[in-house]
Coordinates of C-alpha atoms in Angstrom, one line a residue:
Chain A
M1 CA 77.2 -20.6 5.6
D2 CA 76.1 -17.3 7.2
V3 CA 72.5 -16.4 6.7
E4 CA 71.5 -12.7 7.1
L5 CA 68.0 -11.2 6.9
I6 CA 67.8 -7.5 6.1
R7 CA 64.6 -5.6 6.7
L8 CA 62.8 -8.8 5.5
T9 CA 59.1 -8.2 5.0
K10 CA 56.2 -10.3 3.7
R11 CA 52.8 -8.7 3.2
Y12 CA 49.6 -10.5 2.3
G13 CA 47.3 -7.8 1.1
G14 CA 47.4 -5.1 3.8
T15 CA 48.7 -7.3 6.7
A16 CA 52.3 -7.9 7.3
A17 CA 53.1 -11.5 8.2
V18 CA 56.8 -10.6 8.6
D19 CA 57.5 -7.0 9.4
G20 CA 61.0 -5.9 8.4
I21 CA 63.1 -8.2 10.5
D22 CA 66.9 -8.1 10.7
L23 CA 68.8 -11.2 11.8
K24 CA 72.3 -12.6 11.4
I25 CA 72.8 -16.3 11.8
R26 CA 76.5 -17.4 11.9
S27 CA 77.7 -20.3 9.9
G28 CA 77.3 -23.6 11.7
D29 CA 74.8 -22.3 14.3
Y30 CA 71.7 -24.0 15.3
C31 CA 69.1 -21.3 15.1
C32 CA 65.5 -21.8 16.4
L33 CA 62.7 -19.4 15.4
L34 CA 60.4 -19.5 18.3
G35 CA 56.9 -18.1 18.7
P36 CA 53.2 -18.7 18.9
S37 CA 51.3 -19.7 15.7
G38 CA 50.8 -16.8 13.4
C39 CA 54.0 -15.0 14.6
G40 CA 55.6 -15.1 11.1
K41 CA 58.2 -17.7 11.9
T42 CA 57.2 -20.2 9.2
T43 CA 56.8 -17.4 6.6
T44 CA 60.3 -16.3 7.5
L45 CA 61.6 -19.8 7.0
R46 CA 59.8 -20.2 3.7
M47 CA 61.3 -16.9 2.5
I48 CA 64.8 -18.1 3.4
G49 CA 64.1 -21.3 1.5
G50 CA 62.7 -19.6 -1.6
H51 CA 59.2 -21.0 -1.1
E52 CA 57.6 -17.6 -0.5
T53 CA 58.3 -14.5 -2.5
V54 CA 59.8 -11.6 -0.5
T55 CA 57.7 -8.4 -0.4
S56 CA 60.7 -6.2 0.5
G57 CA 64.1 -6.6 2.1
D58 CA 66.6 -9.3 1.4
V59 CA 67.9 -12.7 2.3
V60 CA 71.6 -13.1 2.1
I61 CA 73.1 -16.6 2.2
G62 CA 76.8 -16.8 2.3
P63 CA 78.2 -14.2 0.0
R64 CA 75.2 -13.3 -2.1
A65 CA 71.7 -12.0 -1.8
V66 CA 69.4 -14.7 -3.1
G67 CA 66.4 -12.6 -4.1
D68 CA 63.8 -14.8 -5.6
A69 CA 66.2 -17.6 -6.7
A70 CA 64.9 -21.2 -6.7
P71 CA 65.6 -23.3 -3.6
S72 CA 68.2 -25.5 -5.3
E73 CA 70.2 -22.4 -6.3
R74 CA 70.4 -21.1 -2.8
G75 CA 72.2 -24.0 -1.2
T76 CA 69.3 -24.5 1.2
A77 CA 67.2 -27.6 1.7
M78 CA 63.9 -27.8 3.5
M79 CA 62.4 -30.4 5.7
F80 CA 58.7 -30.1 5.7
Q81 CA 56.4 -30.3 8.7
S82 CA 54.4 -33.3 7.3
Y83 CA 57.7 -34.7 5.9
A84 CA 56.2 -34.6 2.4
L85 CA 57.8 -37.9 1.3
F86 CA 56.7 -39.0 -2.1
P87 CA 54.3 -41.8 -1.4
H88 CA 55.0 -43.7 -4.6
L89 CA 58.7 -43.9 -4.1
N90 CA 60.6 -46.1 -1.7
C91 CA 63.0 -44.5 0.9
R92 CA 66.0 -44.8 -1.3
D93 CA 64.3 -43.2 -4.3
N94 CA 62.9 -40.5 -2.1
V95 CA 66.4 -39.7 -0.9
A96 CA 67.8 -40.0 -4.4
F97 CA 65.1 -37.8 -6.0
S98 CA 66.9 -34.5 -6.1
L99 CA 70.0 -36.2 -7.5
K100 CA 67.8 -37.7 -10.2
M101 CA 66.5 -34.2 -11.0
R102 CA 70.1 -33.1 -11.4
G103 CA 70.6 -35.8 -14.0
I104 CA 73.0 -37.9 -11.9
G105 CA 73.3 -41.5 -13.0
K106 CA 71.4 -44.3 -11.3
A107 CA 74.3 -46.1 -9.7
E108 CA 75.9 -43.0 -8.3
R109 CA 72.7 -41.5 -6.9
R110 CA 71.8 -44.8 -5.3
T111 CA 75.2 -45.1 -3.6
K112 CA 74.8 -41.5 -2.3
A113 CA 71.3 -42.1 -1.2
M114 CA 72.3 -45.2 0.7
A115 CA 75.1 -43.3 2.4
M116 CA 72.7 -40.7 3.6
L117 CA 70.3 -43.4 4.8
D118 CA 73.2 -44.8 6.7
L119 CA 73.7 -41.5 8.4
V120 CA 70.2 -41.5 9.7
Q121 CA 70.3 -45.2 10.5
M122 CA 67.6 -46.1 7.9
S123 CA 69.5 -48.1 5.3
H124 CA 68.0 -51.4 6.4
L125 CA 64.5 -50.0 5.4
A126 CA 65.6 -48.5 2.1
E127 CA 63.1 -50.5 0.0
R128 CA 60.1 -49.6 2.1
L129 CA 57.4 -47.1 1.0
P130 CA 56.8 -44.2 3.2
A131 CA 53.4 -45.5 4.2
Q132 CA 55.1 -48.6 5.7
L133 CA 57.2 -46.5 8.1
S134 CA 56.5 -45.1 11.5
G135 CA 56.5 -41.3 12.0
G136 CA 60.0 -41.3 13.4
Q137 CA 61.3 -43.4 10.5
Q138 CA 59.6 -41.1 8.0
Q139 CA 61.3 -38.2 9.7
R140 CA 64.7 -39.7 9.3
V141 CA 64.1 -40.4 5.6
A142 CA 63.0 -36.8 5.2
L143 CA 66.1 -35.6 6.9
A144 CA 68.3 -37.8 4.6
R145 CA 66.4 -36.5 1.6
A146 CA 67.1 -32.9 2.7
L147 CA 70.7 -33.5 3.3
V148 CA 71.6 -35.6 0.2
T149 CA 72.4 -32.6 -2.1
G150 CA 74.9 -31.3 0.5
P151 CA 73.0 -28.1 1.4
K152 CA 74.9 -25.5 3.4
V153 CA 71.7 -24.4 5.3
L154 CA 69.0 -26.8 6.4
L155 CA 65.6 -25.4 7.1
L156 CA 63.3 -27.4 9.4
D157 CA 59.6 -26.5 9.7
E158 CA 58.3 -27.8 13.0
P159 CA 60.1 -31.1 12.4
L160 CA 59.2 -32.7 15.7
S161 CA 55.6 -31.6 16.1
A162 CA 54.1 -34.8 14.7
L163 CA 56.1 -37.2 16.9
D164 CA 55.1 -38.5 20.3
P165 CA 56.9 -36.9 23.3
F166 CA 59.3 -39.8 23.7
L167 CA 60.4 -39.8 20.1
R168 CA 60.5 -36.1 20.0
V169 CA 63.3 -36.0 22.6
R170 CA 65.2 -38.7 20.8
M171 CA 65.0 -37.1 17.4
R172 CA 66.0 -33.8 19.0
T173 CA 69.2 -35.3 20.2
E174 CA 69.7 -36.9 16.7
L175 CA 69.2 -33.6 14.9
K176 CA 71.7 -31.9 17.1
R177 CA 74.2 -34.7 16.6
I178 CA 73.8 -34.6 12.8
Q179 CA 74.1 -30.8 12.8
K180 CA 77.3 -30.8 14.8
E181 CA 78.7 -33.7 12.7
L182 CA 78.1 -32.0 9.4
G183 CA 78.8 -28.5 10.6
L184 CA 75.8 -27.1 8.9
T185 CA 73.6 -24.1 9.6
F186 CA 70.2 -25.3 10.8
I187 CA 67.2 -23.0 11.0
H188 CA 64.5 -24.7 12.9
V189 CA 60.9 -23.4 13.4
T190 CA 59.2 -24.4 16.6
H191 CA 56.5 -23.2 19.0
S192 CA 58.1 -25.2 21.8
Q193 CA 60.4 -23.2 24.0
E194 CA 61.7 -26.4 25.5
E195 CA 62.8 -27.6 22.0
A196 CA 64.4 -24.2 21.3
M197 CA 66.3 -24.2 24.7
A198 CA 67.5 -27.8 24.1
L199 CA 68.7 -27.3 20.6
S200 CA 69.7 -23.7 19.7
D201 CA 72.8 -21.7 19.7
L202 CA 70.7 -18.8 18.7
A203 CA 67.1 -18.6 19.9
V204 CA 64.9 -16.0 18.1
V205 CA 61.6 -15.2 19.8
M206 CA 59.1 -13.8 17.3
N207 CA 55.7 -12.2 17.8
G208 CA 53.4 -10.4 15.4
G209 CA 55.9 -10.6 12.5
R210 CA 58.7 -9.0 14.5
I211 CA 61.7 -10.3 16.4
E212 CA 61.2 -9.8 20.2
Q213 CA 64.6 -11.1 21.1
A214 CA 67.5 -13.0 19.6
G215 CA 70.3 -14.4 21.6
T216 CA 71.6 -17.6 23.2
P217 CA 69.0 -19.6 25.0
R218 CA 70.6 -18.6 28.3
D219 CA 70.5 -15.0 27.4
V220 CA 66.9 -15.2 26.5
F221 CA 66.0 -17.0 29.7
E222 CA 68.1 -14.9 32.0
R223 CA 67.3 -11.6 30.5
P224 CA 64.0 -11.7 28.6
A225 CA 63.7 -8.5 26.7
S226 CA 60.0 -8.1 27.0
A227 CA 57.0 -9.3 29.0
F228 CA 56.0 -11.3 25.9
V229 CA 59.3 -13.2 25.9
A230 CA 59.2 -13.8 29.6
K231 CA 55.7 -15.2 29.3
F232 CA 56.4 -17.2 26.2
I233 CA 59.5 -19.0 27.3
G234 CA 57.9 -19.6 30.7
G235 CA 59.4 -20.1 34.1
H236 CA 59.1 -16.4 34.8
N237 CA 56.8 -14.3 36.9
I238 CA 56.0 -10.9 35.6
I239 CA 55.6 -8.6 38.6
A240 CA 54.2 -5.1 38.3
L241 CA 54.4 -3.3 41.6
P242 CA 52.3 -0.1 41.7
G243 CA 54.3 2.9 40.4
E244 CA 57.2 0.8 39.1
A245 CA 58.2 -0.6 35.7
P246 CA 57.3 -4.3 35.4
I247 CA 60.0 -6.8 36.2
A248 CA 60.5 -10.5 35.4
V249 CA 61.7 -12.9 38.1
R250 CA 62.5 -16.5 37.5
A251 CA 60.0 -18.8 39.3
D252 CA 62.9 -20.6 40.9
R253 CA 64.2 -17.4 42.4
M254 CA 61.1 -16.6 44.3
R255 CA 61.3 -17.0 48.0
L256 CA 58.7 -17.8 50.6
G257 CA 58.4 -17.3 54.3
A258 CA 61.5 -16.4 56.3
Q259 CA 63.8 -16.1 53.2
A260 CA 61.4 -13.7 51.5
G261 CA 63.4 -10.7 52.6
A262 CA 62.5 -7.2 53.6
A263 CA 60.4 -6.3 50.5
A264 CA 58.2 -9.3 50.9
R265 CA 54.4 -9.0 50.5
P266 CA 51.7 -11.3 51.8
A267 CA 50.5 -13.8 49.3
R268 CA 47.8 -16.5 49.5
I269 CA 48.7 -20.0 48.3
V270 CA 46.3 -21.3 45.7
S271 CA 48.1 -24.5 44.5
V272 CA 50.8 -26.8 45.6
E273 CA 52.1 -29.3 43.0
Y274 CA 54.8 -31.9 43.8
Q275 CA 57.0 -32.5 40.8
G276 CA 59.7 -34.8 42.2
S277 CA 62.9 -32.7 42.4
T278 CA 60.9 -29.5 42.7
V279 CA 57.6 -28.3 44.1
H280 CA 55.5 -25.7 42.2
V281 CA 53.6 -23.3 44.5
G282 CA 50.9 -21.0 43.0
L283 CA 50.4 -17.8 44.8
E284 CA 48.0 -14.8 44.6
A285 CA 49.2 -11.5 45.9
D286 CA 47.2 -8.2 45.6
G287 CA 48.8 -5.5 43.4
M288 CA 51.7 -7.6 42.3
S289 CA 50.6 -9.2 39.1
E290 CA 47.9 -8.4 36.5
A291 CA 47.6 -11.8 34.9
G292 CA 46.8 -14.8 37.0
P293 CA 48.7 -16.3 40.0
L294 CA 52.5 -16.2 40.4
T295 CA 54.5 -19.4 40.6
A296 CA 57.3 -20.2 42.9
I297 CA 59.4 -23.2 42.2
L298 CA 61.0 -24.5 45.3
D299 CA 63.7 -27.2 45.8
D300 CA 62.0 -30.3 47.2
D301 CA 64.4 -30.2 50.3
A302 CA 63.6 -26.6 50.9
F303 CA 59.9 -27.2 50.7
A304 CA 60.1 -30.2 53.0
A305 CA 62.0 -28.1 55.6
N306 CA 59.4 -25.3 55.5
P307 CA 56.2 -26.8 54.1
V308 CA 53.3 -24.6 53.2
A309 CA 49.7 -25.6 52.7
L310 CA 46.9 -24.5 50.4
G311 CA 45.0 -21.4 51.6
E312 CA 47.8 -20.2 53.9
T313 CA 49.1 -16.7 53.6
V314 CA 52.9 -16.4 53.5
P315 CA 55.3 -13.6 52.9
L316 CA 56.5 -13.6 49.2
G317 CA 59.7 -12.1 47.9
W318 CA 62.6 -12.8 45.6
D319 CA 66.3 -12.6 45.3
A320 CA 67.1 -9.0 44.6
E321 CA 69.6 -9.8 41.9
A322 CA 67.1 -12.0 40.1
A323 CA 64.8 -9.2 39.3
H324 CA 65.1 -8.3 35.7
R325 CA 63.6 -5.0 34.4
L326 CA 61.4 -5.4 31.3
S327 CA 61.1 -2.9 28.5
A328 CA 57.4 -3.4 28.1
Chain B
M1 CA 28.9 -53.2 3.4
T2 CA 31.6 -55.7 2.7
D3 CA 33.6 -54.1 5.5
I4 CA 31.0 -55.1 8.0
A5 CA 30.7 -58.6 6.6
L6 CA 34.5 -59.0 6.8
T7 CA 35.1 -57.6 10.2
A8 CA 32.3 -59.4 11.9
P9 CA 33.9 -62.9 11.8
A10 CA 37.2 -61.3 13.0
V11 CA 35.5 -60.1 16.1
A12 CA 34.0 -63.5 16.8
P13 CA 37.0 -65.4 18.2
A14 CA 37.6 -62.8 20.9
T15 CA 34.2 -63.6 22.4
A16 CA 34.5 -66.6 24.7
T17 CA 31.1 -67.2 26.4
P18 CA 28.3 -68.9 24.4
S19 CA 25.9 -66.0 24.8
L20 CA 28.5 -63.6 23.3
T21 CA 29.0 -66.0 20.4
K22 CA 25.3 -65.9 19.7
T23 CA 25.4 -62.1 19.6
S24 CA 28.3 -62.1 17.2
R25 CA 26.5 -64.6 15.0
R26 CA 23.5 -62.3 15.0
A27 CA 25.8 -59.4 14.1
R28 CA 27.1 -61.4 11.2
R29 CA 23.6 -62.2 10.0
L30 CA 22.7 -58.5 10.3
A31 CA 25.7 -57.6 8.1
Y32 CA 24.5 -60.0 5.4
L33 CA 21.1 -58.5 5.7
Q34 CA 22.5 -55.0 5.3
A35 CA 24.3 -56.2 2.1
A36 CA 21.3 -57.9 0.7
P37 CA 19.5 -55.0 -1.1
M38 CA 22.6 -54.1 -3.1
A39 CA 23.2 -57.8 -3.8
L40 CA 19.6 -58.1 -5.0
V41 CA 19.9 -55.2 -7.3
F42 CA 23.1 -56.7 -8.7
L43 CA 21.5 -60.1 -9.2
V44 CA 18.4 -58.8 -11.0
F45 CA 20.0 -56.1 -13.1
F46 CA 23.4 -57.6 -13.8
I47 CA 23.8 -61.3 -13.1
V48 CA 20.5 -62.5 -14.5
P49 CA 20.7 -60.5 -17.8
L50 CA 24.3 -61.6 -18.3
A51 CA 23.4 -65.2 -17.7
L52 CA 20.5 -64.9 -20.1
T53 CA 22.7 -63.4 -22.8
L54 CA 25.2 -66.2 -22.2
M55 CA 22.4 -68.8 -22.4
V56 CA 20.8 -67.4 -25.6
S57 CA 24.2 -67.2 -27.3
F58 CA 24.2 -71.0 -27.4
W59 CA 20.8 -71.3 -28.9
E60 CA 20.0 -72.1 -32.5
Y61 CA 18.1 -69.8 -34.8
N62 CA 16.8 -69.7 -38.4
E63 CA 15.0 -67.2 -40.5
Y64 CA 11.7 -67.4 -38.5
E65 CA 12.4 -68.9 -35.1
I66 CA 14.8 -69.2 -32.2
I67 CA 15.3 -72.7 -30.8
P68 CA 16.4 -73.3 -27.3
A69 CA 19.2 -75.9 -27.8
F70 CA 22.9 -76.0 -27.3
T71 CA 25.2 -75.2 -30.2
V72 CA 28.5 -73.4 -30.6
Q73 CA 27.6 -72.5 -34.2
N74 CA 27.0 -68.8 -33.3
Y75 CA 30.6 -68.5 -32.0
I76 CA 31.9 -70.3 -35.1
D77 CA 30.0 -67.8 -37.2
V78 CA 31.5 -64.9 -35.3
F79 CA 35.0 -66.1 -36.1
D80 CA 34.2 -67.5 -39.6
G81 CA 37.2 -67.3 -41.8
C82 CA 39.4 -65.6 -39.2
L83 CA 42.1 -68.2 -39.5
S84 CA 43.0 -67.2 -43.1
T85 CA 45.9 -64.8 -43.0
S86 CA 45.5 -63.3 -46.4
D87 CA 42.1 -61.7 -46.0
P88 CA 41.0 -60.7 -42.5
C89 CA 37.5 -61.8 -41.6
T90 CA 34.7 -59.3 -41.0
T91 CA 34.9 -59.7 -37.2
L92 CA 38.6 -59.0 -37.1
R93 CA 38.2 -56.0 -39.4
T94 CA 35.3 -54.7 -37.3
Y95 CA 37.3 -55.1 -34.1
L96 CA 40.3 -53.4 -35.6
S97 CA 38.1 -50.4 -36.7
T98 CA 36.5 -50.2 -33.2
L99 CA 39.9 -50.5 -31.5
K100 CA 41.2 -47.7 -33.7
F101 CA 38.4 -45.4 -32.6
C102 CA 39.0 -46.6 -29.0
F103 CA 42.6 -45.7 -29.2
L104 CA 42.2 -42.4 -30.8
T105 CA 39.4 -41.4 -28.5
W106 CA 41.5 -42.5 -25.5
V107 CA 44.5 -40.5 -26.6
F108 CA 42.5 -37.3 -27.1
T109 CA 40.3 -37.6 -24.0
L110 CA 43.4 -38.4 -21.9
G111 CA 45.3 -35.4 -23.3
I112 CA 42.4 -33.0 -22.9
G113 CA 41.1 -34.5 -19.7
F114 CA 44.5 -34.4 -18.0
T115 CA 45.1 -30.8 -19.0
V116 CA 41.7 -29.6 -17.9
A117 CA 42.0 -31.5 -14.6
Y118 CA 45.5 -30.2 -14.0
F119 CA 44.3 -26.7 -14.6
L120 CA 41.4 -27.1 -12.2
A121 CA 43.4 -28.8 -9.5
F122 CA 46.6 -26.8 -9.5
H123 CA 45.9 -23.4 -11.1
V124 CA 42.5 -22.6 -9.8
R125 CA 43.0 -21.5 -6.2
S126 CA 39.6 -21.0 -4.8
P127 CA 37.4 -24.0 -4.3
R128 CA 34.4 -22.0 -5.3
T129 CA 35.8 -21.2 -8.8
Q130 CA 36.9 -24.8 -9.0
M131 CA 33.3 -25.9 -8.4
V132 CA 31.9 -23.4 -11.0
L133 CA 34.4 -24.5 -13.7
F134 CA 33.7 -28.1 -12.9
L135 CA 30.0 -27.5 -13.4
I136 CA 30.7 -25.8 -16.7
C137 CA 32.5 -29.0 -17.8
T138 CA 29.2 -30.9 -17.2
I139 CA 26.9 -28.5 -19.1
P140 CA 27.0 -30.6 -22.3
F141 CA 25.5 -33.4 -20.2
W142 CA 22.4 -31.4 -19.5
T143 CA 21.0 -32.5 -22.9
S144 CA 20.8 -35.9 -24.6
N145 CA 23.7 -37.7 -26.3
V146 CA 22.0 -37.9 -29.6
I147 CA 21.1 -34.2 -29.6
R148 CA 24.6 -33.3 -28.8
M149 CA 25.8 -35.4 -31.8
I150 CA 23.2 -34.1 -34.2
S151 CA 24.2 -30.6 -33.3
W152 CA 27.5 -31.3 -35.0
I153 CA 25.8 -31.9 -38.3
P154 CA 24.9 -28.3 -39.2
L155 CA 28.4 -27.3 -38.2
L156 CA 30.4 -29.9 -40.1
G157 CA 28.1 -30.7 -43.1
R158 CA 28.8 -30.1 -46.8
N159 CA 27.2 -26.7 -46.6
G160 CA 27.7 -26.4 -42.8
L161 CA 29.1 -23.5 -40.9
V162 CA 32.7 -24.6 -41.1
N163 CA 32.7 -25.1 -44.9
D164 CA 30.7 -22.0 -45.5
T165 CA 33.0 -19.8 -43.4
L166 CA 36.1 -21.2 -45.0
R167 CA 34.6 -20.7 -48.5
G168 CA 33.5 -17.2 -47.6
L169 CA 37.0 -16.4 -46.5
G170 CA 38.3 -17.7 -49.7
I171 CA 40.5 -20.3 -48.0
I172 CA 39.0 -23.2 -49.9
D173 CA 36.9 -23.2 -53.1
R174 CA 35.3 -26.6 -52.8
P175 CA 33.7 -27.9 -49.5
I176 CA 35.8 -30.3 -47.5
E177 CA 34.0 -33.7 -47.7
G178 CA 35.7 -35.4 -44.8
L179 CA 34.3 -33.2 -42.1
L180 CA 31.1 -35.2 -41.6
Y181 CA 30.3 -38.9 -41.9
S182 CA 34.0 -39.8 -41.6
D183 CA 36.4 -41.2 -39.1
F184 CA 37.2 -37.6 -38.1
S185 CA 33.6 -36.8 -37.2
V186 CA 33.2 -40.1 -35.3
V187 CA 36.4 -39.4 -33.2
L188 CA 35.3 -35.8 -32.7
A189 CA 31.9 -36.8 -31.3
F190 CA 33.5 -39.5 -29.1
V191 CA 36.0 -37.1 -27.6
H192 CA 33.2 -34.5 -27.1
L193 CA 31.0 -37.1 -25.4
N194 CA 33.6 -38.8 -23.2
T195 CA 36.2 -36.3 -22.1
V196 CA 34.4 -35.5 -18.9
F197 CA 34.7 -39.1 -17.8
M198 CA 38.4 -38.6 -17.9
I199 CA 38.3 -35.2 -16.2
V200 CA 36.4 -36.3 -13.1
P201 CA 38.5 -39.2 -11.9
I202 CA 41.8 -37.5 -12.8
F203 CA 40.8 -34.3 -11.0
N204 CA 39.8 -36.4 -8.1
S205 CA 43.2 -38.1 -8.0
M206 CA 45.0 -34.7 -8.4
A207 CA 42.9 -33.1 -5.7
R208 CA 44.2 -35.6 -3.2
I209 CA 47.9 -34.9 -4.0
D210 CA 49.4 -33.1 -1.0
R211 CA 50.6 -29.7 -2.1
S212 CA 53.7 -30.0 0.1
L213 CA 54.8 -32.8 -2.3
L214 CA 55.1 -30.3 -5.1
E215 CA 57.0 -27.9 -2.8
A216 CA 59.3 -30.7 -1.8
A217 CA 59.9 -31.5 -5.5
Y218 CA 60.6 -27.8 -6.1
D219 CA 62.9 -27.7 -3.1
A220 CA 64.8 -30.7 -4.6
G221 CA 65.4 -28.7 -7.8
A222 CA 62.8 -30.3 -10.0
S223 CA 61.6 -28.2 -12.9
G224 CA 57.9 -27.9 -13.7
W225 CA 58.0 -30.7 -16.2
Q226 CA 60.1 -32.9 -14.0
T227 CA 57.6 -32.4 -11.2
L228 CA 54.7 -33.2 -13.6
W229 CA 56.3 -36.4 -14.9
N230 CA 57.9 -37.7 -11.6
I231 CA 55.3 -36.7 -9.1
V232 CA 51.9 -35.7 -10.6
V233 CA 51.6 -38.3 -13.2
P234 CA 52.5 -41.3 -11.0
L235 CA 50.1 -40.1 -8.3
T236 CA 47.4 -39.5 -10.8
K237 CA 47.6 -43.0 -12.3
P238 CA 44.5 -44.4 -10.5
G239 CA 42.4 -41.6 -11.9
I240 CA 43.9 -42.1 -15.3
A241 CA 43.1 -45.8 -15.1
I242 CA 39.5 -45.3 -14.0
G243 CA 38.9 -42.7 -16.7
S244 CA 40.5 -45.0 -19.3
I245 CA 38.2 -47.8 -18.2
F246 CA 35.2 -45.5 -18.6
V247 CA 36.2 -44.3 -22.0
I248 CA 37.3 -47.6 -23.4
T249 CA 34.2 -49.5 -22.3
L250 CA 31.9 -46.7 -23.6
V251 CA 33.6 -46.6 -27.0
M252 CA 33.9 -50.3 -27.4
G253 CA 30.2 -50.9 -26.9
D254 CA 29.0 -47.8 -28.8
F255 CA 26.8 -48.0 -31.9
V256 CA 24.8 -44.8 -31.9
T257 CA 27.8 -42.4 -32.3
V258 CA 29.4 -44.5 -35.0
G259 CA 26.1 -44.8 -36.8
L260 CA 25.1 -41.1 -36.6
M261 CA 28.5 -39.5 -37.1
G262 CA 29.7 -42.2 -39.6
G263 CA 26.6 -41.8 -41.8
Q264 CA 25.8 -45.5 -41.1
Q265 CA 28.8 -46.4 -43.3
I266 CA 31.4 -47.3 -40.6
A267 CA 31.5 -50.6 -39.0
S268 CA 31.8 -51.2 -35.2
V269 CA 31.2 -54.1 -33.0
G270 CA 28.2 -52.5 -31.3
K271 CA 26.7 -51.8 -34.7
V272 CA 27.1 -55.4 -35.8
I273 CA 25.2 -56.5 -32.6
Q274 CA 22.5 -53.9 -33.2
V275 CA 22.0 -54.9 -36.8
Q276 CA 21.6 -58.6 -35.8
M277 CA 19.2 -57.6 -33.1
S278 CA 17.0 -55.7 -35.5
S279 CA 16.8 -58.7 -37.8
L280 CA 15.9 -60.8 -34.8
Q281 CA 19.0 -62.9 -34.8
F282 CA 19.2 -62.8 -31.0
P283 CA 21.5 -65.8 -30.6
A284 CA 24.1 -64.4 -33.0
A285 CA 23.8 -61.0 -31.4
A286 CA 24.3 -62.6 -27.9
A287 CA 27.4 -64.5 -29.1
N288 CA 28.8 -61.3 -30.4
A289 CA 28.0 -59.5 -27.2
V290 CA 29.8 -62.2 -25.2
V291 CA 32.9 -62.0 -27.3
L292 CA 32.8 -58.2 -27.0
L293 CA 32.5 -58.5 -23.2
G294 CA 35.4 -60.9 -23.1
A295 CA 37.5 -58.5 -25.2
V296 CA 36.7 -55.5 -23.0
M297 CA 37.4 -57.5 -19.9
L298 CA 40.8 -58.5 -21.2
M299 CA 41.6 -54.9 -21.9
I300 CA 40.6 -53.9 -18.3
V301 CA 42.6 -56.8 -16.8
A302 CA 45.6 -55.7 -18.8
M303 CA 45.2 -52.1 -17.5
T304 CA 44.8 -53.2 -13.9
R305 CA 47.9 -55.3 -14.3
L306 CA 49.7 -52.0 -14.9
I307 CA 48.1 -50.2 -12.0
D308 CA 47.0 -51.9 -8.8
L309 CA 43.7 -50.1 -8.5
R310 CA 42.5 -51.6 -5.3
K311 CA 45.7 -50.5 -3.6
E312 CA 45.3 -47.0 -4.9
L313 CA 41.7 -46.6 -4.0

């Protein structure tokens, strides 16, 4: 189902946690709300899910504005950051909980719960208590619990943050698979740009209660709307030449030495990091950047052909078409 | 303390060389040494008196002396006539009366205790207010038990505040007799004295419930009552069990409250023991005490059957 936010605002006392945001998420999209902590992404998610009252503005899910309706009336379900599995119920009863609350009979709700556990490949551990499961397994049960009532929109609050890096990547794939399989709208809060890039159809970068940019991950990465977005999603150098508006240039479009072009400026190499398929070179150039050194990501072959060493001064430039003008 | 004593041997097999084994043995001895003071306190103030009571309960006695011997007569006396079905014996009647007070007190303290704890844990947001309200709950404990009970007397008596007020308002024209020195006043005093023992452990259990569980229940479409019954109550069970053990053991062994608030007219097991003690029938009192201990332990075992306390703690 489509989800639309209209001038959505949340104020705590005098401060606005979410400051009049507008957003349209198409049905079946995987949307990631991305931003640093305190940017209002979780508050936004909680307002969509009905766990936080709306100060002003509206949340529209499908055909209707949901106002302050209870979560179960919205067709949304939430997956909590700490999973929030009921510790006294086994996996099956955890999953069947919302069906029980709706007064569905024991046999039917158990069958449905088992089917859901099957979907997340957890039916063999249905009798276990949450405390007897690993983090990844708890996550799967939490997902099954959220999906069992057939929500049209699934809300995920930093679902992968408690997992180790290996599991995180696996669960990420799993989430995407289930989302595509069921054709649901997923709204996923994360502070990891990598996660957002990997998962989303629509990436929404938030900062200070406002949306900085919303678009496909490629859009956001290729054409960051602001210096904040460029910095937050990483892989960009923000270059402010004297007397010119700041531009963002992708680190892998930076050029050193002979390829640097006519507009090249001298830069001192402050770090060289070998990363396998690429080499990250840190550079300092006077009057080009205000914040810290610039990074050039070079292809390992290119680097091997024209190696540079720490402390050297080399011409630094970039592909002209890669320069992207920033609004702020 | 037990933790150390238990983990020390587990470490031992991992140490191969003789010198290391020696250190681990020393560590184990140290662990026992650390546990010793507590064990000593238990021995002197718990095991020894209990053993003495048990021993004395088998002694003989007559009007003027107590004779160290072995007899089960004291126990036979306790259950004298209890096999006849037509007329229940004194012991059985006394136990039934005590159990009745126990049950009534348990019901009311649980009801009030749960409600107060729920309010403190879930409705009071700031920890500071929580602390203040919690302290207010304990104010009655700043003065002695007996004084707290006696203070009910001018309130509930024949010409007490309640009767006077009701008469003054013209609601009744003769004082209500049953207010004081009745089952009602005994239960009232028990509830007054013991509710806090319910509040504290239940509050403790509730405070440990992750708030996101309540949100998850709300997200799953549970109403307030459904959340209370399906999430809060099951997760508060350990607190309820601990509070219940406090209240039940306190009421089962009581003789002061029943005496004072019952006008010395109501029987209770504790009162029987006290009367026997004051007439120096120590062996009989000891036998009664052992039977009472057994009864209370049975009740606690039954309760822990329902809830695995060790797991919950």
